[in-house]
Coordinates of N, CA and C and ligand atoms in Angstrom, one line a residue:
X519 N 24.4 -143.1 -22.9 CA 24.0 -142.3 -24.1 C 24.6 -142.4 -25.3
X520 N 24.3 -142.6 -26.4 CA 24.9 -142.8 -27.8 C 25.8 -141.7 -27.9
X521 N 26.9 -142.0 -28.5 CA 28.0 -141.1 -28.8 C 27.5 -140.1 -30.1
X522 N 26.6 -140.7 -30.9 CA 26.0 -139.9 -32.1 C 25.0 -139.0 -31.6
X523 N 24.4 -139.2 -30.5 CA 23.2 -138.2 -30.1 C 24.1 -136.8 -29.8
X524 N 23.3 -135.9 -30.6 CA 23.9 -134.6 -30.5 C 23.4 -133.9 -29.3
X525 N 24.5 -133.3 -28.4 CA 24.2 -132.5 -27.3 C 24.4 -131.1 -27.5
X526 N 25.5 -130.9 -28.3 CA 26.0 -129.5 -28.6 C 25.8 -129.4 -30.1
X527 N 25.1 -128.1 -30.5 CA 25.2 -127.7 -31.8 C 26.7 -127.4 -32.5
X528 N 27.0 -128.1 -33.6 CA 28.2 -127.9 -34.0 C 28.5 -126.3 -34.4
X529 N 29.6 -125.7 -34.1 CA 29.8 -124.4 -34.3 C 29.4 -123.5 -33.1
X530 N 28.8 -124.1 -32.3 CA 28.1 -123.3 -31.1 C 29.3 -122.8 -30.2
X531 N 28.9 -121.7 -29.2 CA 29.9 -121.5 -28.2 C 30.6 -122.8 -27.3
X532 N 29.3 -123.7 -27.0 CA 29.6 -124.7 -26.1 C 30.3 -125.6 -26.9
X533 N 30.1 -125.9 -28.1 CA 31.0 -126.9 -28.7 C 32.4 -126.5 -28.9
X534 N 32.5 -125.2 -29.1 CA 33.8 -124.6 -29.1 C 34.7 -125.0 -27.8
X535 N 33.9 -124.8 -26.8 CA 34.5 -125.2 -25.5 C 34.9 -126.4 -25.3
X536 N 34.0 -127.4 -25.6 CA 34.0 -128.8 -25.5 C 35.3 -129.1 -26.2
X537 N 35.6 -128.5 -27.4 CA 36.5 -128.9 -28.3 C 37.9 -128.5 -27.7
X538 N 38.0 -127.6 -27.0 CA 39.1 -126.9 -26.4 C 39.7 -128.0 -25.3
X539 N 38.8 -128.7 -24.5 CA 39.2 -129.4 -23.3 C 40.3 -130.5 -23.8
X540 N 41.3 -130.6 -23.0 CA 42.3 -131.7 -23.2 C 42.3 -132.8 -22.2
X541 N 41.5 -134.0 -22.6 CA 41.5 -135.0 -21.4 C 42.7 -135.8 -21.4
X542 N 42.9 -136.6 -20.4 CA 41.9 -136.9 -19.5 C 41.9 -136.1 -18.1
X543 N 40.8 -135.8 -17.3 CA 40.8 -135.5 -16.1 C 40.3 -136.3 -15.1
X544 N 40.7 -136.3 -13.8 CA 39.9 -137.1 -13.0 C 38.5 -136.5 -12.6
X545 N 38.5 -135.2 -12.5 CA 37.2 -134.7 -12.3 C 36.9 -133.3 -13.1
X546 N 35.9 -133.3 -13.8 CA 35.5 -131.9 -14.3 C 34.4 -131.2 -13.7
X547 N 34.5 -130.0 -13.3 CA 33.5 -129.2 -12.6 C 32.8 -128.4 -13.6
X548 N 31.4 -128.6 -13.9 CA 30.6 -127.7 -14.9 C 30.0 -126.8 -13.9
X549 N 30.8 -125.6 -13.6 CA 30.3 -124.5 -12.7 C 29.3 -123.8 -13.4
X550 N 28.2 -123.3 -12.6 CA 27.1 -122.6 -13.3 C 26.6 -123.4 -14.2
X551 N 26.3 -124.7 -14.1 CA 25.9 -125.4 -15.3 C 24.6 -125.2 -16.0
X552 N 23.5 -124.7 -15.5 CA 22.2 -124.5 -15.8 C 21.9 -125.7 -16.6
X553 N 21.7 -125.7 -17.9 CA 21.2 -126.9 -18.8 C 22.1 -128.0 -18.7
X554 N 23.4 -127.9 -18.1 CA 24.2 -128.9 -17.9 C 24.8 -129.6 -19.2
X555 N 24.3 -129.0 -20.5 CA 24.8 -129.6 -21.6 C 26.3 -129.6 -21.8
X556 N 27.1 -128.9 -21.6 CA 28.5 -129.1 -21.8 C 29.1 -130.0 -20.9
X557 N 28.7 -130.1 -19.6 CA 29.1 -131.2 -18.8 C 28.8 -132.6 -19.3
X558 N 27.6 -132.6 -19.8 CA 27.1 -133.7 -20.3 C 27.7 -134.3 -21.5
X559 N 28.1 -133.3 -22.3 CA 28.8 -133.8 -23.5 C 30.2 -134.4 -23.1
X560 N 30.9 -133.8 -22.1 CA 32.2 -134.2 -21.7 C 32.0 -135.5 -21.0
X561 N 31.0 -135.7 -20.2 CA 30.8 -136.8 -19.4 C 30.5 -138.0 -20.5
X562 N 29.6 -137.9 -21.5 CA 29.4 -138.8 -22.6 C 30.8 -139.2 -23.3
X563 N 31.6 -138.2 -23.6 CA 32.8 -138.5 -24.4 C 34.0 -138.9 -23.5
X564 N 33.6 -139.0 -22.2 CA 34.6 -139.7 -21.1 C 35.9 -138.8 -21.1
X565 N 35.7 -137.5 -20.8 CA 36.7 -136.5 -20.8 C 37.2 -136.6 -19.3
X566 N 36.5 -137.2 -18.3 CA 36.9 -137.4 -17.0 C 36.2 -138.5 -16.4
X567 N 36.8 -138.9 -15.3 CA 36.2 -140.1 -14.6 C 34.8 -139.7 -14.0
X568 N 34.8 -138.4 -13.6 CA 33.4 -138.0 -13.0 C 33.5 -136.6 -13.5
X569 N 32.0 -136.1 -13.6 CA 31.7 -134.7 -13.9 C 30.7 -134.4 -12.7
X570 N 31.0 -133.2 -12.3 CA 30.3 -132.6 -11.1 C 29.5 -131.2 -11.8
X571 N 28.2 -131.4 -11.6 CA 27.5 -130.3 -12.3 C 27.0 -129.3 -11.0
X572 N 27.4 -128.0 -10.9 CA 27.0 -127.2 -9.9 C 26.2 -125.9 -10.3
X573 N 25.1 -125.7 -9.6 CA 24.4 -124.4 -9.8 C 23.7 -124.1 -8.5
X574 N 23.4 -122.7 -8.5 CA 22.6 -122.2 -7.3 C 21.2 -122.4 -7.4
X575 N 20.7 -122.8 -8.4 CA 19.1 -122.8 -8.6 C 18.7 -124.1 -8.5
X576 N 17.9 -124.5 -7.4 CA 17.5 -125.9 -7.1 C 16.5 -126.5 -8.2
X577 N 15.6 -125.7 -8.8 CA 14.7 -126.1 -9.9 C 15.6 -126.6 -11.1
X578 N 16.5 -125.8 -11.5 CA 17.3 -126.1 -12.8 C 17.9 -127.5 -12.3
X579 N 18.5 -127.7 -11.3 CA 19.2 -129.0 -11.1 C 18.2 -130.1 -10.9
X580 N 16.9 -130.0 -10.4 CA 16.1 -130.8 -10.5 C 15.8 -131.6 -11.9
X581 N 15.6 -130.7 -12.8 CA 15.5 -131.1 -14.3 C 16.8 -131.8 -14.6
X582 N 17.8 -131.1 -14.4 CA 19.1 -131.9 -14.9 C 19.4 -133.2 -14.4
X583 N 19.0 -133.3 -13.1 CA 19.0 -134.6 -12.4 C 18.3 -135.7 -13.2
X584 N 17.1 -135.3 -13.4 CA 16.0 -136.2 -14.0 C 16.5 -136.6 -15.5
X585 N 17.3 -135.6 -16.2 CA 17.8 -135.9 -17.5 C 19.0 -136.8 -17.4
X586 N 20.0 -136.4 -16.4 CA 21.1 -137.4 -16.3 C 20.7 -138.8 -15.8
X587 N 19.8 -138.9 -15.0 CA 19.3 -140.2 -14.6 C 18.9 -141.1 -15.8
X588 N 18.1 -140.3 -16.9 CA 17.6 -141.1 -17.9 C 18.8 -141.3 -19.0
X589 N 19.7 -140.4 -19.1 CA 20.7 -140.6 -20.3 C 21.9 -141.1 -19.8
X590 N 22.2 -141.0 -18.4 CA 23.7 -141.3 -18.0 C 23.5 -142.2 -16.7
X591 N 23.1 -143.4 -16.9 CA 22.9 -144.3 -15.7 C 24.2 -144.3 -14.7
X592 N 23.9 -144.3 -13.4 CA 25.0 -144.3 -12.6 C 25.8 -145.6 -12.6
X593 N 25.2 -146.7 -13.2 CA 26.3 -147.9 -13.3 C 27.2 -147.8 -14.4
X594 N 27.0 -146.7 -15.2 CA 28.0 -146.7 -16.4 C 28.7 -145.3 -16.3
X595 N 28.0 -144.3 -15.8 CA 28.6 -143.0 -15.7 C 28.7 -142.5 -14.4
X596 N 30.0 -141.8 -14.0 CA 30.1 -141.0 -12.6 C 29.7 -139.7 -12.7
X597 N 28.6 -139.0 -12.0 CA 28.3 -137.7 -12.0 C 27.7 -137.5 -10.8
X598 N 27.9 -136.1 -10.2 CA 27.1 -135.5 -9.1 C 26.5 -134.3 -9.6
X599 N 25.4 -134.0 -8.8 CA 24.7 -132.7 -9.1 C 24.8 -132.0 -7.6
X600 N 25.2 -130.8 -7.7 CA 25.1 -130.1 -6.5 C 24.6 -128.6 -6.5
X601 N 23.8 -128.5 -5.7 CA 23.1 -127.2 -5.5 C 24.0 -126.3 -4.5
X602 N 24.8 -125.5 -5.0 CA 25.6 -124.8 -4.1 C 26.0 -123.5 -4.8
X603 N 26.6 -122.5 -4.1 CA 27.1 -121.2 -4.5 C 28.6 -121.7 -4.7
X604 N 29.1 -121.2 -6.1 CA 30.4 -121.7 -6.3 C 31.5 -121.0 -5.3
X605 N 31.2 -119.9 -4.9 CA 32.0 -119.2 -3.8 C 32.1 -120.4 -2.4
X606 N 31.2 -121.2 -2.3 CA 31.4 -122.0 -1.3 C 32.1 -123.5 -1.5
X607 N 32.5 -123.8 -2.6 CA 32.9 -124.9 -3.0 C 34.3 -125.1 -2.3
X608 N 34.7 -126.2 -1.8 CA 35.9 -126.4 -1.2 C 36.7 -127.4 -2.2
X609 N 37.6 -126.9 -2.9 CA 38.4 -127.7 -4.0 C 39.0 -128.9 -3.2
X610 N 38.7 -130.1 -3.5 CA 39.4 -131.3 -3.1 C 40.6 -131.5 -3.5
X611 N 41.6 -132.2 -2.6 CA 43.1 -132.3 -2.8 C 43.2 -133.3 -3.9
X612 N 42.7 -133.1 -5.0 CA 43.0 -134.1 -6.0 C 43.9 -133.5 -7.2
X613 N 44.5 -134.6 -7.8 CA 45.4 -134.1 -8.9 C 44.4 -134.0 -10.0
X614 N 44.7 -133.3 -11.4 CA 44.0 -133.4 -12.4 C 42.4 -133.1 -12.4
X615 N 42.1 -131.7 -12.2 CA 40.7 -131.3 -12.0 C 40.7 -130.0 -12.9
X616 N 39.6 -130.0 -13.5 CA 39.2 -128.9 -14.5 C 37.9 -128.2 -13.9
X617 N 38.2 -126.7 -13.7 CA 36.8 -126.2 -13.3 C 36.4 -125.4 -14.7
X618 N 35.1 -125.5 -15.2 CA 34.8 -124.7 -16.3 C 33.7 -123.7 -15.8
X619 N 34.1 -122.5 -16.2 CA 33.1 -121.4 -15.6 C 32.7 -120.5 -16.8
X620 N 31.6 -120.7 -17.3 CA 31.1 -120.1 -18.4 C 29.7 -119.5 -18.3
X621 N 29.5 -118.4 -19.0 CA 28.1 -117.8 -19.1 C 27.9 -116.8 -18.0
X622 N 28.9 -116.5 -17.3 CA 28.6 -115.4 -16.0 C 29.5 -114.2 -16.3
X623 N 29.1 -113.0 -15.8 CA 30.0 -112.0 -15.9 C 31.3 -111.9 -15.2
X624 N 32.3 -110.9 -15.8 CA 33.6 -110.9 -15.2 C 33.8 -110.7 -13.7
X625 N 33.0 -109.9 -13.1 CA 33.2 -109.9 -11.6 C 32.8 -111.0 -10.8
X626 N 31.8 -111.7 -11.3 CA 31.4 -113.0 -10.7 C 32.5 -114.0 -11.0
X627 N 32.9 -114.2 -12.2 CA 33.8 -115.1 -12.6 C 35.1 -114.8 -11.7
X628 N 35.7 -113.6 -11.3 CA 36.9 -113.4 -10.7 C 36.7 -113.7 -9.3
X629 N 35.3 -113.4 -8.7 CA 35.0 -113.9 -7.4 C 35.2 -115.4 -7.2
X630 N 34.6 -116.2 -8.3 CA 34.7 -117.6 -8.2 C 36.2 -118.3 -8.1
X631 N 37.0 -117.6 -9.1 CA 38.3 -118.1 -9.1 C 39.0 -117.9 -7.9
X632 N 38.8 -116.4 -7.3 CA 39.4 -116.2 -6.0 C 39.2 -117.2 -4.9
X633 N 38.1 -117.4 -4.8 CA 37.3 -118.3 -3.8 C 37.8 -119.9 -4.0
X634 N 37.8 -120.2 -5.2 CA 38.2 -121.6 -5.5 C 39.6 -121.8 -5.1
X635 N 40.5 -120.8 -5.5 CA 42.0 -120.7 -5.1 C 42.1 -120.9 -3.8
X636 N 41.5 -119.9 -3.0 CA 41.6 -119.7 -1.6 C 41.2 -120.9 -0.8
X637 N 40.3 -121.7 -1.4 CA 39.9 -123.0 -0.7 C 40.8 -124.0 -0.7
X638 N 41.8 -123.9 -1.4 CA 42.8 -124.9 -1.6 C 44.0 -124.3 -2.2
X639 N 44.8 -123.7 -1.3 CA 46.1 -123.0 -1.8 C 46.9 -123.8 -2.4
X640 N 46.9 -125.2 -1.8 CA 48.1 -126.2 -2.3 C 47.7 -127.2 -3.4
X641 N 46.4 -126.9 -3.9 CA 46.0 -127.8 -5.0 C 45.9 -127.1 -6.3
X642 N 46.6 -127.5 -7.3 CA 46.6 -127.1 -8.6 C 45.6 -127.6 -9.5
X643 N 44.7 -126.8 -10.1 CA 43.5 -127.2 -11.0 C 43.6 -126.3 -12.2
X644 N 43.1 -126.9 -13.2 CA 42.9 -126.1 -14.6 C 41.7 -125.5 -14.5
X645 N 41.6 -124.4 -15.4 CA 40.3 -123.5 -15.7 C 40.0 -123.4 -17.1
X646 N 38.8 -123.3 -17.5 CA 38.2 -123.1 -18.7 C 37.3 -122.0 -18.6
X647 N 37.6 -120.7 -18.9 CA 36.8 -119.7 -18.6 C 36.2 -119.0 -20.0
X648 N 35.0 -118.7 -19.9 CA 34.3 -118.0 -21.1 C 33.3 -117.0 -20.5
X649 N 33.7 -116.0 -20.1 CA 32.7 -115.0 -19.3 C 32.2 -114.2 -20.5
X650 N 30.9 -113.4 -20.0 CA 30.2 -112.5 -20.9 C 31.0 -111.1 -20.6
X651 N 31.5 -110.8 -21.7 CA 32.3 -109.3 -21.5 C 33.6 -109.4 -20.6
X652 N 34.4 -108.2 -20.6 CA 35.2 -108.1 -19.4 C 36.4 -109.2 -19.3
X653 N 36.9 -109.8 -20.5 CA 37.8 -110.7 -20.3 C 39.4 -110.1 -19.8
X654 N 39.4 -109.0 -20.2 CA 40.6 -108.3 -19.7 C 40.9 -108.3 -18.2
X655 N 39.8 -108.0 -17.4 CA 40.1 -107.9 -16.1 C 40.3 -109.6 -15.5
X656 N 39.6 -110.4 -16.1 CA 39.7 -111.7 -15.8 C 41.1 -112.4 -16.2
X657 N 41.6 -111.9 -17.2 CA 43.0 -112.3 -17.6 C 43.9 -111.7 -16.5
X658 N 43.8 -110.5 -16.1 CA 44.7 -110.0 -15.1 C 44.8 -110.6 -13.8
X659 N 43.6 -111.2 -13.4 CA 43.6 -112.0 -12.3 C 44.1 -113.4 -12.5
X660 N 44.0 -114.1 -13.7 CA 44.7 -115.2 -14.0 C 46.1 -115.2 -13.8
X661 N 46.6 -114.1 -14.2 CA 48.1 -113.8 -14.5 C 48.6 -113.6 -13.0
X662 N 47.9 -112.9 -12.1 CA 48.1 -112.7 -10.6 C 48.3 -114.2 -9.9
X663 N 47.2 -114.9 -10.3 CA 47.3 -116.2 -9.7 C 48.3 -117.3 -10.0
X664 N 49.1 -116.7 -11.1 CA 50.2 -117.6 -11.6 C 49.9 -118.7 -12.6
X665 N 48.7 -118.5 -13.4 CA 48.2 -119.4 -14.2 C 49.1 -119.1 -15.8
X666 N 49.3 -120.4 -16.6 CA 49.7 -120.1 -17.9 C 48.9 -120.6 -18.8
X667 N 48.9 -120.1 -20.0 CA 48.0 -120.4 -21.1 C 48.1 -121.8 -21.8
X668 N 47.1 -122.3 -21.9 CA 46.9 -123.6 -22.7 C 46.5 -123.4 -24.1
X669 N 45.4 -122.6 -24.1 CA 44.7 -122.3 -25.3 C 43.8 -121.1 -25.3
X670 N 43.4 -120.5 -26.2 CA 42.5 -119.3 -26.1 C 41.9 -119.3 -27.5
X671 N 40.6 -118.5 -27.5 CA 39.9 -118.6 -28.7 C 38.9 -117.5 -28.7
X672 N 38.5 -116.9 -29.8 CA 37.6 -115.7 -29.9 C 36.4 -116.6 -30.4
X673 N 35.2 -116.5 -29.8 CA 34.0 -117.1 -30.3 C 32.9 -116.1 -30.6
X674 N 32.2 -116.3 -31.6 CA 31.0 -115.4 -32.2 C 29.9 -116.2 -32.1
X675 N 29.0 -115.7 -31.3 CA 27.6 -116.7 -31.3 C 26.6 -115.5 -31.2
X676 N 25.6 -115.7 -32.2 CA 24.3 -114.9 -31.8 C 24.7 -113.3 -31.7
X677 N 25.8 -112.8 -32.5 CA 25.9 -111.4 -32.6 C 26.7 -111.1 -31.2
X678 N 27.4 -111.9 -30.5 CA 28.1 -111.6 -29.4 C 29.4 -112.3 -29.4
X679 N 30.2 -111.7 -28.8 CA 31.7 -112.2 -28.7 C 32.0 -112.7 -27.4
X680 N 32.7 -113.8 -27.4 CA 33.3 -114.3 -26.3 C 34.8 -114.7 -26.4
X681 N 35.6 -114.6 -25.3 CA 37.0 -115.2 -25.2 C 36.9 -116.4 -24.5
X682 N 37.3 -117.5 -25.0 CA 37.5 -118.7 -24.1 C 39.0 -118.7 -23.9
X683 N 39.2 -119.1 -22.5 CA 40.5 -119.0 -22.0 C 40.8 -120.2 -21.1
X684 N 41.7 -121.1 -21.7 CA 42.1 -122.2 -21.1 C 43.5 -122.3 -20.3
X685 N 43.5 -122.4 -19.1 CA 44.7 -122.3 -18.5 C 44.9 -123.2 -17.3
X686 N 46.5 -123.2 -17.0 CA 46.8 -124.4 -16.2 C 48.0 -123.8 -15.2
X687 N 48.4 -124.5 -14.2 CA 49.5 -124.0 -13.6 C 50.7 -125.3 -13.9
X688 N 50.2 -126.3 -14.5 CA 51.1 -127.3 -14.8 C 51.5 -127.4 -16.3
X689 N 50.7 -127.8 -17.0 CA 51.2 -128.0 -18.6 C 50.6 -126.7 -19.2
X690 N 51.3 -125.6 -19.1 CA 51.2 -124.5 -20.0 C 52.3 -123.6 -20.0
X691 N 53.0 -123.6 -21.0 CA 54.4 -123.0 -21.1 C 54.2 -121.6 -21.8
X692 N 52.9 -121.2 -22.2 CA 52.9 -119.9 -22.6 C 52.4 -118.8 -21.6
X693 N 52.9 -117.6 -21.5 CA 52.3 -116.6 -20.7 C 50.8 -116.1 -21.1
X694 N 50.1 -115.7 -20.1 CA 48.9 -115.2 -20.5 C 49.0 -113.9 -20.7
X695 N 48.4 -113.0 -21.8 CA 48.6 -112.0 -22.0 C 47.1 -111.1 -21.9
X696 N 47.2 -110.0 -21.3 CA 45.9 -109.3 -20.7 C 45.0 -109.1 -21.9
X697 N 45.6 -108.8 -23.2 CA 44.8 -108.5 -24.4 C 44.4 -109.6 -25.2
X698 N 44.9 -110.8 -24.8 CA 44.9 -112.1 -25.6 C 46.1 -112.0 -26.6
X699 N 46.4 -113.3 -26.8 CA 47.8 -113.2 -27.9 C 47.4 -114.2 -29.0
X700 N 47.6 -115.4 -29.0 CA 47.4 -116.4 -30.1 C 45.9 -116.6 -30.6
X701 N 45.0 -116.0 -29.8 CA 43.7 -116.2 -30.2 C 43.5 -115.1 -31.4
X702 N 44.2 -114.2 -31.6 CA 44.0 -113.1 -32.6 C 44.4 -113.6 -34.0
X703 N 43.5 -113.6 -35.1 CA 43.8 -114.0 -36.4 C 43.4 -112.9 -37.2
X704 N 44.3 -111.9 -37.1 CA 43.9 -110.4 -37.7 C 43.4 -110.5 -39.1
X705 N 43.8 -111.3 -40.2 CA 43.1 -111.1 -41.5 C 41.5 -111.6 -41.4
X706 N 41.0 -112.1 -40.3 CA 39.7 -112.5 -40.1 C 39.0 -111.2 -39.8
X707 N 37.9 -110.9 -40.6 CA 37.1 -109.6 -40.3 C 36.5 -109.8 -39.1
X708 N 36.0 -110.9 -38.5 CA 35.3 -111.0 -37.5 C 36.1 -110.5 -36.3
X709 N 37.6 -111.0 -36.3 CA 38.3 -110.8 -35.2 C 38.6 -109.2 -35.2
X710 N 38.7 -108.6 -36.4 CA 38.9 -107.2 -36.6 C 37.8 -106.4 -35.9
X711 N 36.5 -107.1 -36.1 CA 35.2 -106.4 -35.6 C 35.4 -106.5 -34.1
X712 N 35.7 -107.6 -33.6 CA 35.8 -107.8 -32.2 C 36.8 -106.8 -31.5
X713 N 38.0 -106.6 -32.2 CA 38.8 -105.6 -31.7 C 38.2 -104.1 -31.4
X714 N 37.5 -103.7 -32.7 CA 36.9 -102.5 -32.6 C 36.0 -102.4 -31.4
X715 N 35.2 -103.5 -31.3 CA 34.0 -103.5 -30.4 C 34.8 -103.2 -28.8
X716 N 36.0 -103.9 -28.6 CA 36.5 -104.1 -27.2 C 37.0 -102.5 -27.1
X717 N 37.8 -102.0 -28.3 CA 38.3 -100.7 -27.9 C 37.3 -99.7 -27.8
X718 N 36.2 -99.6 -28.4 CA 35.1 -98.8 -28.4 C 34.5 -98.9 -27.0
X719 N 34.4 -100.2 -26.4 CA 33.9 -100.2 -25.2 C 34.8 -99.4 -24.1
X720 N 36.2 -99.6 -24.3 CA 37.1 -99.1 -23.3 C 37.1 -97.5 -23.6
X721 N 36.8 -97.1 -24.8 CA 36.7 -95.5 -25.0 C 35.7 -94.9 -24.4
X722 N 34.6 -95.7 -24.3 CA 33.4 -95.2 -23.5 C 33.7 -95.1 -21.9
X723 N 34.3 -96.0 -21.5 CA 34.6 -96.1 -20.1 C 35.6 -95.0 -19.7
X724 N 36.6 -94.7 -20.7 CA 37.8 -93.9 -20.5 C 37.2 -92.4 -20.4
X725 N 35.9 -92.1 -21.0 CA 35.4 -90.8 -20.8 C 35.3 -90.5 -19.3
X726 N 34.9 -91.4 -18.5 CA 34.7 -91.0 -17.1 C 35.8 -91.4 -16.3
X727 N 36.6 -92.4 -16.6 CA 37.9 -92.8 -15.7 C 39.0 -93.1 -16.7
X728 N 39.6 -91.8 -17.3 CA 40.7 -92.1 -18.4 C 42.1 -92.6 -17.8
X729 N 42.2 -92.3 -16.3 CA 43.5 -92.9 -15.9 C 43.5 -94.2 -15.7
X730 N 42.3 -94.9 -15.7 CA 42.3 -96.4 -15.4 C 42.2 -97.0 -17.0
X731 N 41.4 -96.6 -17.9 CA 41.0 -97.0 -19.1 C 42.0 -96.7 -20.3
X732 N 42.5 -95.7 -20.3 CA 43.3 -95.2 -21.4 C 44.6 -96.2 -21.6
X733 N 45.2 -96.5 -20.5 CA 46.2 -97.4 -20.7 C 45.8 -98.7 -21.4
X734 N 44.6 -99.2 -20.9 CA 44.3 -100.5 -21.6 C 43.9 -100.3 -23.2
X735 N 43.2 -99.2 -23.5 CA 43.3 -98.9 -24.9 C 44.5 -98.8 -25.7
X736 N 45.6 -98.2 -25.0 CA 47.0 -98.2 -25.5 C 47.5 -99.6 -25.7
X737 N 47.2 -100.5 -24.8 CA 47.7 -101.9 -25.0 C 47.0 -102.5 -26.2
X738 N 45.6 -102.4 -26.4 CA 45.1 -103.1 -27.4 C 45.5 -102.5 -28.8
X739 N 45.8 -101.0 -28.8 CA 46.6 -100.6 -30.0 C 47.9 -101.3 -30.3
X740 N 48.7 -101.4 -29.1 CA 50.1 -102.2 -29.4 C 49.9 -103.5 -29.9
X741 N 48.9 -104.2 -29.4 CA 48.5 -105.6 -29.7 C 48.3 -105.7 -31.3
X742 N 47.3 -104.6 -31.7 CA 46.9 -104.5 -33.1 C 48.2 -104.3 -34.0
X743 N 49.1 -103.3 -33.6 CA 50.2 -103.0 -34.3 C 51.2 -104.2 -34.4
X744 N 51.3 -104.9 -33.3 CA 52.3 -106.0 -33.3 C 51.7 -107.2 -34.2
X745 N 50.3 -107.3 -34.2 CA 49.9 -108.5 -35.0 C 49.7 -108.1 -36.5
X746 N 49.6 -106.7 -36.7 CA 49.6 -106.4 -38.3 C 50.7 -106.3 -38.9
X747 N 51.8 -106.2 -38.0 CA 53.4 -106.1 -38.7 C 53.8 -107.4 -38.9
X748 N 53.4 -108.6 -38.2 CA 54.0 -109.9 -38.4 C 53.2 -110.5 -39.5
Ligands
SAM899 C1 23.6 -118.1 -18.2 S1 23.9 -119.6 -17.3 C2 25.2 -120.4 -17.9 C3 25.1 -121.7 -18.4 C4 26.3 -122.3 -18.9 N1 27.4 -122.3 -18.1 C5 26.6 -121.8 -20.3 O1 27.5 -121.0 -20.5 O2 25.8 -121.8 -21.2 C6 24.3 -118.8 -15.8 C7 23.9 -119.8 -14.5 O3 24.8 -119.5 -13.4 C8 24.2 -119.8 -12.2 N2 24.8 -119.1 -11.1 C9 24.9 -117.6 -11.0 N3 25.4 -117.3 -9.9 C10 25.9 -118.6 -9.1 C11 26.6 -119.0 -8.2 N4 27.1 -118.0 -7.1 N5 26.8 -120.3 -8.0 C12 26.4 -121.2 -8.7 N6 25.8 -121.0 -9.8 C13 25.5 -119.7 -10.0 C14 22.9 -119.4 -12.5 O4 21.8 -120.0 -11.8 C15 22.7 -119.9 -14.0 O5 22.0 -121.1 -14.2

């Protein structure tokens, strides 16, 4: 496929995710790939020797396979399409793998991370996560699993906020912070809006479960105080 042919809209969530990836990888897994656009973009730009597209819906994968066969001939590109539940993937004992999990909720994301890690306790792999809401709980899970931060970003698309979190157990010298750290650029009004939305969300939750959610609100307040002081 021509390098100039646009797969991802500039400035879109998926293009931000693609720009965060630091090649080279042996294998990139586009988990919950759906349209497969992110994996295709990374395949075209040779970010990995092989890209594996995984989704649980067979029809989605049939159209994706047809598109890959047309645009990414197997004599030039290495790719696989797998119709599987991410929870059943057995991570192969390979160095240098990236699993991208984007566009699903926090509970599912955490379940995927747990099962991928459990399938290969001795294999280290990087993760690029961009879930819909609830990044706080995902971050807690990544911290528990011993991941460090490579990069993180707040993404705003179609009036929705996302946190992109890129983590590794190898080349990542910064700790992951549950409220996020380097992604916050407080002078940016969009980031202030995001902070208010997150805290508003936890204030709602704290009405029925203050013991759990009030400490989370306090952490976001501490975060704001520390970034506005600097
Ligand atoms: C909203 S799409 C996300 C597409 C793309 N990753 C993105 O961020 O734009 C969610 C996809 O996850 C897939 N999915 C949901 N649960 C899954 C599971 N357990 N295993 C594999 N795929 C799953 C769905 O079939 C759907 O195609």
